[in-house]
PDB file of C-alpha atoms and ligand atoms in Angstrom:
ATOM      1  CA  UNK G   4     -30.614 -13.876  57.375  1.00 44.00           C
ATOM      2  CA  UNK G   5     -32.942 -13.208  60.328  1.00 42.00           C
ATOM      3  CA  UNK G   6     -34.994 -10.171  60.084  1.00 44.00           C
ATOM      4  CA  UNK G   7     -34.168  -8.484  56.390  1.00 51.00           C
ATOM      5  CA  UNK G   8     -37.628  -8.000  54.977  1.00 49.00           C
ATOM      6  CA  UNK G   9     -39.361  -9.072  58.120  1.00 47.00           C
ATOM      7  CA  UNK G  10     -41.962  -6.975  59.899  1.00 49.00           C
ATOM      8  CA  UNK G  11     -42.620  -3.571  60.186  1.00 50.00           C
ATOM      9  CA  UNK G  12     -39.328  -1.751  62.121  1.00 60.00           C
ATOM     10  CA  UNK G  13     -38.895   1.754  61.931  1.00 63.00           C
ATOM     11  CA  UNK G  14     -35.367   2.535  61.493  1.00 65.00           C
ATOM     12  CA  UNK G  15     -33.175   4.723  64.437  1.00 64.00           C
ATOM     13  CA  UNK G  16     -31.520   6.904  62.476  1.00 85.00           C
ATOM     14  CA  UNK G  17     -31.214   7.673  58.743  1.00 96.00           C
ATOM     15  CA  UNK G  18     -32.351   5.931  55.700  1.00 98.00           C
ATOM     16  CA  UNK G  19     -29.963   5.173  52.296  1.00 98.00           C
ATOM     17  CA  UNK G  20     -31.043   3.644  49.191  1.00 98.00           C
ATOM     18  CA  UNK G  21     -28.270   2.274  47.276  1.00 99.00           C
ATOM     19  CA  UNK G  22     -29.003   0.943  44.004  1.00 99.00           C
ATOM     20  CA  UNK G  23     -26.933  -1.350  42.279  1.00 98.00           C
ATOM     21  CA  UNK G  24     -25.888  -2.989  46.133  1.00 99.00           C
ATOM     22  CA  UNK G  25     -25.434  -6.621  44.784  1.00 98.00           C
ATOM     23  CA  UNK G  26     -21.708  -6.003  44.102  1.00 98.00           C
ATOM     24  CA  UNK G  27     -18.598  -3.635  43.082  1.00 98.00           C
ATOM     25  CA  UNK G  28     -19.193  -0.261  44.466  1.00 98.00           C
ATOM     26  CA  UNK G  29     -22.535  -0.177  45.509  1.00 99.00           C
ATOM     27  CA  UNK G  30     -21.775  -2.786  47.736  1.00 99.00           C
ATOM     28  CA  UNK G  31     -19.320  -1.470  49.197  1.00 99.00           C
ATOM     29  CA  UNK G  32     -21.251   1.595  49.511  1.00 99.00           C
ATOM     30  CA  UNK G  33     -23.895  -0.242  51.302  1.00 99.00           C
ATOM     31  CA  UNK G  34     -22.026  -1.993  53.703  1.00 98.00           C
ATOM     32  CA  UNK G  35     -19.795   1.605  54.779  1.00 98.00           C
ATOM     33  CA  UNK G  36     -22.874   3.750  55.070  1.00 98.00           C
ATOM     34  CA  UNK G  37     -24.332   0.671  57.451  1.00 98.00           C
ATOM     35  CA  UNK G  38     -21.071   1.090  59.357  1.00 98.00           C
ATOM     36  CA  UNK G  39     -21.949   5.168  59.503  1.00 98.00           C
ATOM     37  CA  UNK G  40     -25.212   4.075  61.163  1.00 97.00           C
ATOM     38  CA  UNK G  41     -27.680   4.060  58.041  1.00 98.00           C
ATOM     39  CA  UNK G  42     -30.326   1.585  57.747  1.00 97.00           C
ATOM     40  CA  UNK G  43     -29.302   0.785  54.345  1.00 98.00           C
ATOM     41  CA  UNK G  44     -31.818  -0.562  51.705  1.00 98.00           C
ATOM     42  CA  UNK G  45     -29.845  -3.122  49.270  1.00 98.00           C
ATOM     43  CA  UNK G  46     -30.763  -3.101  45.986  1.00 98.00           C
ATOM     44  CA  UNK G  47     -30.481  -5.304  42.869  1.00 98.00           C
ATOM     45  CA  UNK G  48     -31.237  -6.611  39.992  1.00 98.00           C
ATOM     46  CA  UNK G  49     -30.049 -10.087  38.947  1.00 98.00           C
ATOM     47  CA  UNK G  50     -27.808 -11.058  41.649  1.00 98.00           C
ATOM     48  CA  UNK G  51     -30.095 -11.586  44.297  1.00 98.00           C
ATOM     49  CA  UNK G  52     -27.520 -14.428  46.866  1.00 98.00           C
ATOM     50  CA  UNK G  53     -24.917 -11.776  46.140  1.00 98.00           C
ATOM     51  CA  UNK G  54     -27.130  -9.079  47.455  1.00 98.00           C
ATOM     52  CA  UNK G  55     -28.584 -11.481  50.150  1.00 98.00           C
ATOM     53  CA  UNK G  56     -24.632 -11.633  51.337  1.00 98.00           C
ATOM     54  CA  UNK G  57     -24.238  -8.242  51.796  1.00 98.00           C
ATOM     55  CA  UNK G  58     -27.483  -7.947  53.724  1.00 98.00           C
ATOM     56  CA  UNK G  59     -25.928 -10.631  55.938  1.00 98.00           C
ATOM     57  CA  UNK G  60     -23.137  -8.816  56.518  1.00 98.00           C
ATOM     58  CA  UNK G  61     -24.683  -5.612  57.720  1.00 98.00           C
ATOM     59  CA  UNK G  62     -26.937  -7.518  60.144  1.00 97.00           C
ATOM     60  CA  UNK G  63     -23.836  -9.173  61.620  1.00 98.00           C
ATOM     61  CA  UNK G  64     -22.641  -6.315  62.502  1.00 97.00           C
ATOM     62  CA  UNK G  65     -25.824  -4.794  64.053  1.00 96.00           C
ATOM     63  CA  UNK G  66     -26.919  -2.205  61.309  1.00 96.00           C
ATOM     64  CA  UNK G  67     -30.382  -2.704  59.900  1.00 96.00           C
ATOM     65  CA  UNK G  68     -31.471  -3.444  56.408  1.00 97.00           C
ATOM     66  CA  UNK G  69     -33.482  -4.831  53.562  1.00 98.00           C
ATOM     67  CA  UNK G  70     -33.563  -6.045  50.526  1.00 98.00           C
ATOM     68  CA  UNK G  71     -34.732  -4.477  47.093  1.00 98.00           C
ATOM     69  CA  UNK G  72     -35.279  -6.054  43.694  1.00 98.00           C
ATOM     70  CA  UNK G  73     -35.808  -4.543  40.510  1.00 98.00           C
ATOM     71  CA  UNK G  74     -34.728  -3.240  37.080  1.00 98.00           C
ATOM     72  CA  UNK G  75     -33.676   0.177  37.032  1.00 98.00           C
ATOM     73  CA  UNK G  76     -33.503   1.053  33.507  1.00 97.00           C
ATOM     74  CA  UNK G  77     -37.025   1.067  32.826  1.00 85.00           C
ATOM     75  CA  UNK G  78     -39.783   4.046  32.522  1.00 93.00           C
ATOM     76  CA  UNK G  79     -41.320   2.694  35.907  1.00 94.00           C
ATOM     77  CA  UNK G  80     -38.496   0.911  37.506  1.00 97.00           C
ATOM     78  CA  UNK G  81     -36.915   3.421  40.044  1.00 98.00           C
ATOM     79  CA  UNK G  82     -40.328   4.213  41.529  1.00 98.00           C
ATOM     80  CA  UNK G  83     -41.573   0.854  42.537  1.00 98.00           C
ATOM     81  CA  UNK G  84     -38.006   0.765  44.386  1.00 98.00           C
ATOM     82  CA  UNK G  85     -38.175   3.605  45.956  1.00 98.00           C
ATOM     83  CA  UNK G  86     -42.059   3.267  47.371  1.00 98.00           C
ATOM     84  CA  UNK G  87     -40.955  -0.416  48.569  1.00 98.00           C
ATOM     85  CA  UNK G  88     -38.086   1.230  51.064  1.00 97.00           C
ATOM     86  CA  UNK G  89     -40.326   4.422  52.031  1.00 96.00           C
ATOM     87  CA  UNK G  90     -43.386   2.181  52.579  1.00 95.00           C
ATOM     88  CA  UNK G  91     -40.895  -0.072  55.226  1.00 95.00           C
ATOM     89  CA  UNK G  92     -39.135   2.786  56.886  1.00 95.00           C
ATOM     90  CA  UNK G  93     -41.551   6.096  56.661  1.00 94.00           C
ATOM     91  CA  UNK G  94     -38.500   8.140  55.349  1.00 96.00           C
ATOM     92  CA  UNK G  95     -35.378   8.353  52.692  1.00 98.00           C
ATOM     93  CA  UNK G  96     -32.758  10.474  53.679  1.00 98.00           C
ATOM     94  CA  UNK G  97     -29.876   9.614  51.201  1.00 98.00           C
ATOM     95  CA  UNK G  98     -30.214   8.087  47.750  1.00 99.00           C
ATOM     96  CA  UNK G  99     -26.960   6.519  45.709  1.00 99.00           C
ATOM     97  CA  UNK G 100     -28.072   6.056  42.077  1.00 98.00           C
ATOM     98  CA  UNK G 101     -25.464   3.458  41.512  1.00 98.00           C
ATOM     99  CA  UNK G 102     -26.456   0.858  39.448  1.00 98.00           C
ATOM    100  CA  UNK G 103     -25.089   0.688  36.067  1.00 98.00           C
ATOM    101  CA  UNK G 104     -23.713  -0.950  32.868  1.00 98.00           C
ATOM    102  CA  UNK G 105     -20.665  -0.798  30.569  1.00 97.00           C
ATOM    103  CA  UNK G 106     -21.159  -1.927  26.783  1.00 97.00           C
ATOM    104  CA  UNK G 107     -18.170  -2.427  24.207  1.00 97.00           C
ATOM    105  CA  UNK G 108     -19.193  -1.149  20.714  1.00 97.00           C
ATOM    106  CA  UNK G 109     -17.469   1.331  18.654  1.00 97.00           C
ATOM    107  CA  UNK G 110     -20.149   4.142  17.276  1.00 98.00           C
ATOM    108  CA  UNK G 111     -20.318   2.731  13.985  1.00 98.00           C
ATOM    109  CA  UNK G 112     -21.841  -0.657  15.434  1.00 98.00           C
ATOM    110  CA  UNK G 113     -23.569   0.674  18.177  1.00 98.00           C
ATOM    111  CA  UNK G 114     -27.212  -0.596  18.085  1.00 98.00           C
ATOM    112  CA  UNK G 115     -30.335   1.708  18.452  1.00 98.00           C
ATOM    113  CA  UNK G 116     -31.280  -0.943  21.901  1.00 98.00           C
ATOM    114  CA  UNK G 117     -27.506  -1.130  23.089  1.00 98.00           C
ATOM    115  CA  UNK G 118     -27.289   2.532  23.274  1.00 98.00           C
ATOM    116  CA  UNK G 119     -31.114   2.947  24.311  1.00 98.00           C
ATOM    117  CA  UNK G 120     -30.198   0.844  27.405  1.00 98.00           C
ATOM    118  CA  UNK G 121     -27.445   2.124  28.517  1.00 98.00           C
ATOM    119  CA  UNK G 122     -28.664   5.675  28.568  1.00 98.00           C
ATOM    120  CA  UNK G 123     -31.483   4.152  30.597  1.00 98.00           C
ATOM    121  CA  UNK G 124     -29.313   2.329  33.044  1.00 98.00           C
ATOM    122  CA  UNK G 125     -27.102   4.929  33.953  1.00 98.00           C
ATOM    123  CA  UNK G 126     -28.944   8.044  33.415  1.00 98.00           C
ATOM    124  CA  UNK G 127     -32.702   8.174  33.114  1.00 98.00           C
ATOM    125  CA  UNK G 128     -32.565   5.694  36.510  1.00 98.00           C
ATOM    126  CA  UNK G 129     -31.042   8.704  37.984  1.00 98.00           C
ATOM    127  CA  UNK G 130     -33.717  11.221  36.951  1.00 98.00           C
ATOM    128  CA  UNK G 131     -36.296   8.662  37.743  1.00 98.00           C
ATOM    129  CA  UNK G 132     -35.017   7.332  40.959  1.00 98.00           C
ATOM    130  CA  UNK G 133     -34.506  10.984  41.695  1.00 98.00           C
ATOM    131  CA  UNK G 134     -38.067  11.921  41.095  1.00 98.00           C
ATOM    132  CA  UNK G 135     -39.278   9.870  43.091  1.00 98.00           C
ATOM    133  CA  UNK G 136     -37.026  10.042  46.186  1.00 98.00           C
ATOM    134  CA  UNK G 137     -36.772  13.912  46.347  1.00 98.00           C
ATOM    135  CA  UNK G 138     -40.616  14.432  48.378  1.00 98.00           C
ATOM    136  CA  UNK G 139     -39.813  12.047  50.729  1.00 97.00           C
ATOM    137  CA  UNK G 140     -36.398  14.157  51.697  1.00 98.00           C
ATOM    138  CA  UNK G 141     -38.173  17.071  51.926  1.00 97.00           C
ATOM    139  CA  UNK G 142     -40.698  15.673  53.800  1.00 96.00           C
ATOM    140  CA  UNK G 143     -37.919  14.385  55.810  1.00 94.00           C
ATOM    141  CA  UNK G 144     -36.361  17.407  56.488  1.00 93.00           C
ATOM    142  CA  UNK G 145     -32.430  16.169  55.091  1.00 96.00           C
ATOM    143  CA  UNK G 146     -31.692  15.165  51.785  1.00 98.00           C
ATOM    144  CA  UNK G 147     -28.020  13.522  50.559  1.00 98.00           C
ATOM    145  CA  UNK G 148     -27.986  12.639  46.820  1.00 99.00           C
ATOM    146  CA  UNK G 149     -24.584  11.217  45.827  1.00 99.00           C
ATOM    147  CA  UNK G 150     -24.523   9.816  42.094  1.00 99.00           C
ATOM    148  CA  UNK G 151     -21.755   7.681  40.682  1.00 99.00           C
ATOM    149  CA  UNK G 152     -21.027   9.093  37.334  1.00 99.00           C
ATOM    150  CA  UNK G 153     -17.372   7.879  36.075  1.00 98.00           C
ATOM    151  CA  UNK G 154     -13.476   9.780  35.118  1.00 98.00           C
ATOM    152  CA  UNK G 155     -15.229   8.903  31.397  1.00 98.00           C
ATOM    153  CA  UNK G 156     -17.659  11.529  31.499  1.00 98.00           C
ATOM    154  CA  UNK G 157     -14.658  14.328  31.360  1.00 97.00           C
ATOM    155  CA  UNK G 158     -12.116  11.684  29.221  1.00 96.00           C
ATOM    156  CA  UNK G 159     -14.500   9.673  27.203  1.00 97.00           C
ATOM    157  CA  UNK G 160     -13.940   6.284  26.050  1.00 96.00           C
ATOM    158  CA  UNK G 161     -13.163   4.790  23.223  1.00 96.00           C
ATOM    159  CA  UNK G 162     -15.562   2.051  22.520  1.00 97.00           C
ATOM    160  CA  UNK G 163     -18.050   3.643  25.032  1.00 97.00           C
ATOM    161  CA  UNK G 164     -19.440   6.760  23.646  1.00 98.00           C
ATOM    162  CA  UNK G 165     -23.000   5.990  25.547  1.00 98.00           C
ATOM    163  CA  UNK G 166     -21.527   5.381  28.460  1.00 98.00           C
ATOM    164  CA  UNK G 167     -19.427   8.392  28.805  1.00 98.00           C
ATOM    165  CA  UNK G 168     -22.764  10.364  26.985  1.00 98.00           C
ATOM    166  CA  UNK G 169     -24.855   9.178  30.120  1.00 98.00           C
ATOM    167  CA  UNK G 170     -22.284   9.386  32.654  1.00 98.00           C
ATOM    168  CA  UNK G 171     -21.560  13.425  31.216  1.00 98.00           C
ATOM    169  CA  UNK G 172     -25.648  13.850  31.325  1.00 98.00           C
ATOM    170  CA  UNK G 173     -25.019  12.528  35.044  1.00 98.00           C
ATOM    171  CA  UNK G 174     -23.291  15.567  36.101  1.00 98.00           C
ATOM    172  CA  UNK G 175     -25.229  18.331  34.173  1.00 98.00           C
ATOM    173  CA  UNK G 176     -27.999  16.385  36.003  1.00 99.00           C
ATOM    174  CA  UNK G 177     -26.112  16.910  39.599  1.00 99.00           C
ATOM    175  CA  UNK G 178     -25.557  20.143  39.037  1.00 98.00           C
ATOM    176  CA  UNK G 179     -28.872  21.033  38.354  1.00 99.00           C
ATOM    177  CA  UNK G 180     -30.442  19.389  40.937  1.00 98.00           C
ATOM    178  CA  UNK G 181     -28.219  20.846  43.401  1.00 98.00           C
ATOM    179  CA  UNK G 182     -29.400  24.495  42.625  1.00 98.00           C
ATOM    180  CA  UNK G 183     -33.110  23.705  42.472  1.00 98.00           C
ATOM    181  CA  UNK G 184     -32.670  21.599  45.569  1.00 98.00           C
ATOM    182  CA  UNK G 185     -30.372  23.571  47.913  1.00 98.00           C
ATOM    183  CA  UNK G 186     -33.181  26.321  48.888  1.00 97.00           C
ATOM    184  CA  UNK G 187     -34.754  22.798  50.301  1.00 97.00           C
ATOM    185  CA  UNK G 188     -31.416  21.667  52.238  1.00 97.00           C
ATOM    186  CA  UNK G 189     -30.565  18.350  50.158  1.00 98.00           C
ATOM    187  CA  UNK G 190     -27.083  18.418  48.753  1.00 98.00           C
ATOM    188  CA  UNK G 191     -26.735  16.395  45.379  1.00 99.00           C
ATOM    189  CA  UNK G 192     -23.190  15.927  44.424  1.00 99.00           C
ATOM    190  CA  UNK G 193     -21.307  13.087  42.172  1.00 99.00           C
ATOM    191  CA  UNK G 194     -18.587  10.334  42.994  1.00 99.00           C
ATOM    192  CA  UNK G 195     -16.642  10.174  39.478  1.00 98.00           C
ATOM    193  CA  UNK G 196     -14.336   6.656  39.785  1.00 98.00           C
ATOM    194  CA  UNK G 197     -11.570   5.997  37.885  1.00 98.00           C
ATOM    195  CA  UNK G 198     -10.248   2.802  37.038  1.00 97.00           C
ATOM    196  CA  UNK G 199     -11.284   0.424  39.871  1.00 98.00           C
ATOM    197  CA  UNK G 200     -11.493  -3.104  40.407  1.00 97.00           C
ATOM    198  CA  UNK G 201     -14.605  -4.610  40.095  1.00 97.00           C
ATOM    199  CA  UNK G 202     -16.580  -7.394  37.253  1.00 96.00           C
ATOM    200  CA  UNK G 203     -17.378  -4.326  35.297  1.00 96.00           C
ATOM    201  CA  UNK G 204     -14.049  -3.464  34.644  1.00 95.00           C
ATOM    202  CA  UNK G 205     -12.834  -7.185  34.873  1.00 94.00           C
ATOM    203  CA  UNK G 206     -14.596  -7.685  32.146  1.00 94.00           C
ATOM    204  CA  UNK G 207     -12.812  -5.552  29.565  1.00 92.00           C
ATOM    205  CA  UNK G 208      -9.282  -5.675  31.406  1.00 89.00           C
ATOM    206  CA  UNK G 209      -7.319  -8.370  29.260  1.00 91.00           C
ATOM    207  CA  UNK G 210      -4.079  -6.779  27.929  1.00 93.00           C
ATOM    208  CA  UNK G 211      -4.798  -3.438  28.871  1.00 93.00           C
ATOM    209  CA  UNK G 212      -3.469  -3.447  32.556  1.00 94.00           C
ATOM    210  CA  UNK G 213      -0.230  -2.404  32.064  1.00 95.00           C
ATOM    211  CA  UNK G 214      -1.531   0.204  30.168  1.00 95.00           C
ATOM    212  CA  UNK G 215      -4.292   1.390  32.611  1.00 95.00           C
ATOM    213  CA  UNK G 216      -1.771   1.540  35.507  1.00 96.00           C
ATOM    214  CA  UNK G 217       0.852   3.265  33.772  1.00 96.00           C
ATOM    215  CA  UNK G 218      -1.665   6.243  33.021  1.00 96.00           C
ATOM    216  CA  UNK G 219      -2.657   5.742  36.589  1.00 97.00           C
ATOM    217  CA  UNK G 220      -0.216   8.113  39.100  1.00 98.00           C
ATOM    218  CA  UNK G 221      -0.851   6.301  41.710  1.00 98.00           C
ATOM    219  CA  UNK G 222      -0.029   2.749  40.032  1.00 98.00           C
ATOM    220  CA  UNK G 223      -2.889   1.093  40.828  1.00 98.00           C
ATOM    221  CA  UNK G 224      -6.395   0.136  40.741  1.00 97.00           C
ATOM    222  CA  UNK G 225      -8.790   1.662  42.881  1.00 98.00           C
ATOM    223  CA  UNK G 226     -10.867  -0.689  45.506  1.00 98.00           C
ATOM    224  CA  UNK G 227     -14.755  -0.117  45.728  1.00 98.00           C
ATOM    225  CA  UNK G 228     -14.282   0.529  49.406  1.00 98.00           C
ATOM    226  CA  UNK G 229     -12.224   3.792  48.245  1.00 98.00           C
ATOM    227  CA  UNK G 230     -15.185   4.810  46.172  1.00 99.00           C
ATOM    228  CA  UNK G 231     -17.603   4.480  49.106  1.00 99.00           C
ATOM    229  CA  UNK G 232     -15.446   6.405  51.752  1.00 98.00           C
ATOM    230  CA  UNK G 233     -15.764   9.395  49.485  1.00 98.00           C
ATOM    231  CA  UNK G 234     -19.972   8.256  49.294  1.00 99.00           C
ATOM    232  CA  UNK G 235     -19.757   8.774  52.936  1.00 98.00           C
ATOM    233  CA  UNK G 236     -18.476  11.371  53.088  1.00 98.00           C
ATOM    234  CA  UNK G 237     -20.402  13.276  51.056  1.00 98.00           C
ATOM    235  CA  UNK G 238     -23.798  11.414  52.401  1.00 98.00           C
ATOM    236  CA  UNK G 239     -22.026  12.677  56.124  1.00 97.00           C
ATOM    237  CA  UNK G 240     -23.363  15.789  58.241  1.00 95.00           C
ATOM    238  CA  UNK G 241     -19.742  16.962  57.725  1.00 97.00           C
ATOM    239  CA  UNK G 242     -20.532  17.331  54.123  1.00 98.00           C
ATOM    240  CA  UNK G 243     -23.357  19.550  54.962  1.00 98.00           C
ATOM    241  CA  UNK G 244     -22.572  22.670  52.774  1.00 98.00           C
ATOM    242  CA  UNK G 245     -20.867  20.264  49.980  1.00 98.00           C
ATOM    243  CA  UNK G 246     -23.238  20.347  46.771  1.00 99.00           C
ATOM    244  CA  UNK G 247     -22.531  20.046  43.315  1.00 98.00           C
ATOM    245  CA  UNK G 248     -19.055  18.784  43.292  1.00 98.00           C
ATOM    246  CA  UNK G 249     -17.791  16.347  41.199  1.00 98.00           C
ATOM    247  CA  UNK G 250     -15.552  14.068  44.101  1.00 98.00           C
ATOM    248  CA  UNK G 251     -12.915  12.396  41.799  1.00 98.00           C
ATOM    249  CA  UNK G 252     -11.840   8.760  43.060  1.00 98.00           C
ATOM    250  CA  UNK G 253      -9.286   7.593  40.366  1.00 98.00           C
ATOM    251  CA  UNK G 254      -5.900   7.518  41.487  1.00 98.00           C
ATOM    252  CA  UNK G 255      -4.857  10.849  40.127  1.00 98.00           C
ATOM    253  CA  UNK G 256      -6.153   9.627  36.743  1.00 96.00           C
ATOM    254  CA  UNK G 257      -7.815  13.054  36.159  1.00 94.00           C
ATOM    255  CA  UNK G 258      -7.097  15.983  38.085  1.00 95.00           C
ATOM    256  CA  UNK G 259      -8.650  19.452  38.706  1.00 90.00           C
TER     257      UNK G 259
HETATM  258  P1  NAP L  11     -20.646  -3.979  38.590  1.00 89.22           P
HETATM  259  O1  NAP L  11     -19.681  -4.653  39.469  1.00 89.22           O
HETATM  260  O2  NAP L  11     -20.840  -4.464  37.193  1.00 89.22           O
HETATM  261  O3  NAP L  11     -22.080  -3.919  39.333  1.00 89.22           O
HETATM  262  C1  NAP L  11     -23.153  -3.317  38.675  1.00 89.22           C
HETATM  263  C2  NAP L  11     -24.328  -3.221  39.608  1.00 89.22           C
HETATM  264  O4  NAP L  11     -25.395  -2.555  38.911  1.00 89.22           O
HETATM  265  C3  NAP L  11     -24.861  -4.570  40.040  1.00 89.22           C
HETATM  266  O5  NAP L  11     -25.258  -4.498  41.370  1.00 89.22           O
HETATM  267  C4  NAP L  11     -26.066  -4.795  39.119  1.00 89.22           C
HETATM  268  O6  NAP L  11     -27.109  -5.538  39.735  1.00 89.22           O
HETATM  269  C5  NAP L  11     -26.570  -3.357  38.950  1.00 89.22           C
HETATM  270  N1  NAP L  11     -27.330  -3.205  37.706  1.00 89.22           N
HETATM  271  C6  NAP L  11     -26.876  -3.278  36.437  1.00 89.22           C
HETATM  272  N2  NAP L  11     -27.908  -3.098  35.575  1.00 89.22           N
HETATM  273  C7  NAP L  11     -29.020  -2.927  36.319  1.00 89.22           C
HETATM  274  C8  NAP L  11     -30.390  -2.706  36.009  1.00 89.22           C
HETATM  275  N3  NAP L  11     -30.837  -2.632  34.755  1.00 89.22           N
HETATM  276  N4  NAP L  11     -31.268  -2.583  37.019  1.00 89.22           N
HETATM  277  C9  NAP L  11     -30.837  -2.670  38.296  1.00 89.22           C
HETATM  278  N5  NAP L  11     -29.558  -2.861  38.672  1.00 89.22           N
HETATM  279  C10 NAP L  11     -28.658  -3.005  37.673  1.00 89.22           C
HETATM  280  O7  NAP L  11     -20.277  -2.433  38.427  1.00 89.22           O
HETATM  281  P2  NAP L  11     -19.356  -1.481  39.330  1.00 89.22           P
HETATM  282  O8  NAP L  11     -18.013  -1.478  38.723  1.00 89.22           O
HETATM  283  O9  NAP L  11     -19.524  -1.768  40.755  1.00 89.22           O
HETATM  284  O10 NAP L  11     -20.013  -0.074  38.944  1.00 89.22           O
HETATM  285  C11 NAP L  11     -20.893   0.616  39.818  1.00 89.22           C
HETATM  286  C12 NAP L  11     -21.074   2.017  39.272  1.00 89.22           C
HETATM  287  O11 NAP L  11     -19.811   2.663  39.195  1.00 89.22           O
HETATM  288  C13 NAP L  11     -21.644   2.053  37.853  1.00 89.22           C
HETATM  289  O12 NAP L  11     -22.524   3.144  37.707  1.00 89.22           O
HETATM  290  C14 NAP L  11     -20.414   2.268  37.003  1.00 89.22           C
HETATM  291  O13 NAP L  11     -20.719   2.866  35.761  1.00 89.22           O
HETATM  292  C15 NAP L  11     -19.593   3.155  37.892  1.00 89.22           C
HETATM  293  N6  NAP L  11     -18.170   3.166  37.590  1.00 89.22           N
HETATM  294  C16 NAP L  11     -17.417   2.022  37.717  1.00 89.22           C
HETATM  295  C17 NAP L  11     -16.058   2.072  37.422  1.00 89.22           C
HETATM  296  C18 NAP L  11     -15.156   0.877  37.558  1.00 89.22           C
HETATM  297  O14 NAP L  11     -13.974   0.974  37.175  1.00 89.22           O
HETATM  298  N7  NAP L  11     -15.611  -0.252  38.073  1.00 89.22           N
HETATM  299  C19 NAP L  11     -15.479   3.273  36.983  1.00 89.22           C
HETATM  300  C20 NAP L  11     -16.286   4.404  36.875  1.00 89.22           C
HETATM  301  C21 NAP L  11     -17.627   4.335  37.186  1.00 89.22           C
HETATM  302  P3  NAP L  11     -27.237  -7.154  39.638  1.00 89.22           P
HETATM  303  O15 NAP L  11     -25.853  -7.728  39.626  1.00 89.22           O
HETATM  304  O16 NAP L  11     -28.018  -7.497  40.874  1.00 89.22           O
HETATM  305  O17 NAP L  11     -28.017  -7.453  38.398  1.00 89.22           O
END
């Protein structure tokens, strides 16, 4: 990898953050916006040669990015992340709180930490990461805020009552955010996926396929790639008096 983290070098055009850009959606979200033109920063956590990859990638073909490491789920972690990226390029125009985790355990067996963490993972990273990121759009003068909550938040899941808890909170968040923030011009809106095909869901697949697809209209699993066209889009100038929505990408899993 030549120049990731090399140097100081202002970016051309817009700034993303995507957290969570190691793998699954978020990389795939990383790599599109790059396409769009976005210097993208890459974030993870653990899986930093997966992340390196997809850093790679969007050099190869000419966009411009860096890497970012850190936990998310901690009081303190989004704002070290976002500093890092506004300290290298002087500006963040569009943030994708991304990163996240799926836990199996019925309510009964739920654990105060397994529930603790989740919420932090998928939803106070959000408020934090948000927190953080907003002054630097507004000192920017643009502002895109695309969260992926999940089709869980509206269905729940069995099995996953903090996940579908924080992914709910997710959208009461959006919603909010985008009336305080639209007198300020930055849209916040939320990417809700659906079944899609990825080590999160690989994980808890085994028997239930045939299941999954036949609730599915469109018979299939969704690819990450799907997810982030609907990311760019709403990160896109075209989406410029888009905020609020929840964007479902699932197939026709949930509708309305
Ligand atoms: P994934 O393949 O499991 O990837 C999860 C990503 O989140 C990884 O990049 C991981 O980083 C990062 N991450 C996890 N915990 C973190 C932490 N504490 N701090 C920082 N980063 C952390 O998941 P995915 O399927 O792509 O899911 C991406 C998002 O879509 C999640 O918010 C998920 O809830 C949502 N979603 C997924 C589906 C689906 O069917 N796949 C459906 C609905 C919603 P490292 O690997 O670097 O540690």
């Amino acid at each position: 990898m030549a120049a990731v983290n090399r140097g100081i070098d202002v970016p051309p055009g817009k700034v993303a953050l995507v957290t969570g850009a190691s793998r699954g959606i978020g990389a795939a979200i990383a790599l599109r916006l790059a396409a769009d033109g976005f210097a993208v920063a890459v974030h993870y956590q653990t899986s930093g040669s997966a992340a390196a990859q997809v850093a790679e990638q969007i050099e190869r073909s000419g966009g411009q990015t860096m890497l970012v490491q850190g936990d998310v789920s901690g009081r303190g972690g989004m704002e070290p992340i976002v500093t890092e990226v506004a300290a290298k390029w002087g500006r963040i125009d569009v943030f994708v709180p991304n990163a996240g985790i799926m836990v199996d355990a019925e309510i009964a067996h739920t654990t105060d930490e397994q529930w603790e963490r989740v919420l932090a993972t998928n939803l106070d990273s959000a408020f934090y990461g948000c927190r953080s990121v907003i002054p630097h759009m507004i000192a920017g003068g643009f502002g895109r805020i695309v969260a992926i909550s999940s089709q869980a938040a509206l269905t729940g899941s069995g099995g996953h009552a903090h996940y579908a808890a924080a992914k709910a909170g997710l959208l009461g968040f959006v919603y909010s955010l985008a009336k305080e923030l639209g007198p300020s011009g930055i849209t916040v809106n939320a990417v809700s996926p659906g079944r899609i095909d990825t080590d999160m869901l690989a994980a808890r697949s085994e028997g239930r396929m045939e299941e999954w697809l036949a609730q599915t209209p469109l018979r299939r699993l969704g690819r990450p790639d799907e997810v982030a066209h609907a990311v760019a889009f709403l990160a896109s100038d075209e989406a410029s008096y888009i905020t609020g929505l929840n964007l479902h990408v699932n197939g026709g899993l949930v509708m309305g």
